[in-house]
């Protein structure tokens, strides 16, 4: 179980913004706001985002999770380890091979990581829907080109006391032809001159009412999310299962 805990701490280190819904970023400039609005429309629109109840996806390191946006329940799995947790109450249970280990030091450690894990893993899936969240400082940086040479509008993102790592900075490249995010770059510190990574944001496909991207490859390192799903219902018992569940479609 030690390797699981180490991975959770590592993945949470790149979470830039809490996943809050709806409001415009107070510090966004008009051009940045217009680009962000275009992205939201291209991916299905605010009504589609707000009405989608469940999101499910694989994440790096063998994680799988299902997030109930309505109740804030979060079902998380890695190998034979399972956690069922509520993001509002910060209460939940952790199971190893179906046995409740919540009261053990290892189980408590997992519970402590679940909120930052959700922030991080969800941001990697739905960041384009969060460009105008409260606490996001969004600026238009001008025109640029993606790693593939496509003309893009470049957005800069910093954060005002939100998320678990508000010192991060991002650049988001929006394809000028499609209005979709094509690429993002992550800077651990807002003052960093060079990003820690630059990744594609591609392989879009329709999931329910939403257009979501599975591809997160670096220039020479393939990476993608599998089992991406958006749904209004899930099978009974999925969000409280003590063992890994069948991936939802």
Coordinates of N, CA, C and O in Angstrom, one line a residue, residues 38 42 150-153 174-180 182:
X38 N -15.7 30.5 -25.7 CA -15.7 29.7 -27.0 C -15.4 28.3 -26.7 O -16.0 27.3 -27.2
X42 N -17.7 25.0 -27.4 CA -17.2 23.9 -28.2 C -17.3 22.5 -27.5 O -17.5 21.5 -28.1
X150 N -0.3 24.2 -35.0 CA -1.7 24.8 -35.3 C -1.7 26.2 -34.6 O -1.3 26.4 -33.5
X151 N -2.3 27.2 -35.3 CA -2.5 28.5 -34.7 C -3.4 28.4 -33.5 O -4.4 27.7 -33.5
X152 N -3.0 29.1 -32.5 CA -3.7 29.0 -31.2 C -3.8 30.4 -30.5 O -2.9 31.2 -30.6
X153 N -4.8 30.6 -29.7 CA -4.9 31.6 -28.7 C -4.3 31.1 -27.4 O -4.7 30.0 -27.0
X174 N -5.5 27.3 -27.1 CA -6.8 27.0 -27.7 C -6.8 27.1 -29.2 O -6.4 28.2 -29.8
X175 N -7.1 26.0 -29.9 CA -7.0 26.0 -31.4 C -7.9 27.1 -32.0 O -9.1 27.1 -31.7
X176 N -7.4 27.9 -32.8 CA -8.2 29.0 -33.3 C -9.3 28.5 -34.3 O -10.3 29.2 -34.5
X177 N -9.1 27.4 -34.9 CA -10.0 26.9 -35.9 C -11.2 26.1 -35.2 O -12.3 26.3 -35.7
X178 N -10.9 25.4 -34.2 CA -11.9 24.6 -33.5 C -12.5 25.1 -32.2 O -13.6 24.7 -31.8
X179 N -11.8 26.0 -31.6 CA -12.2 26.5 -30.3 C -11.9 25.6 -29.2 O -12.4 25.8 -28.0
X180 N -11.2 24.5 -29.4 CA -10.9 23.5 -28.4 C -9.5 23.6 -27.9 O -8.6 24.1 -28.6
X182 N -6.0 22.5 -27.2 CA -5.2 21.6 -27.9 C -4.0 21.2 -27.1 O -3.3 20.2 -27.3

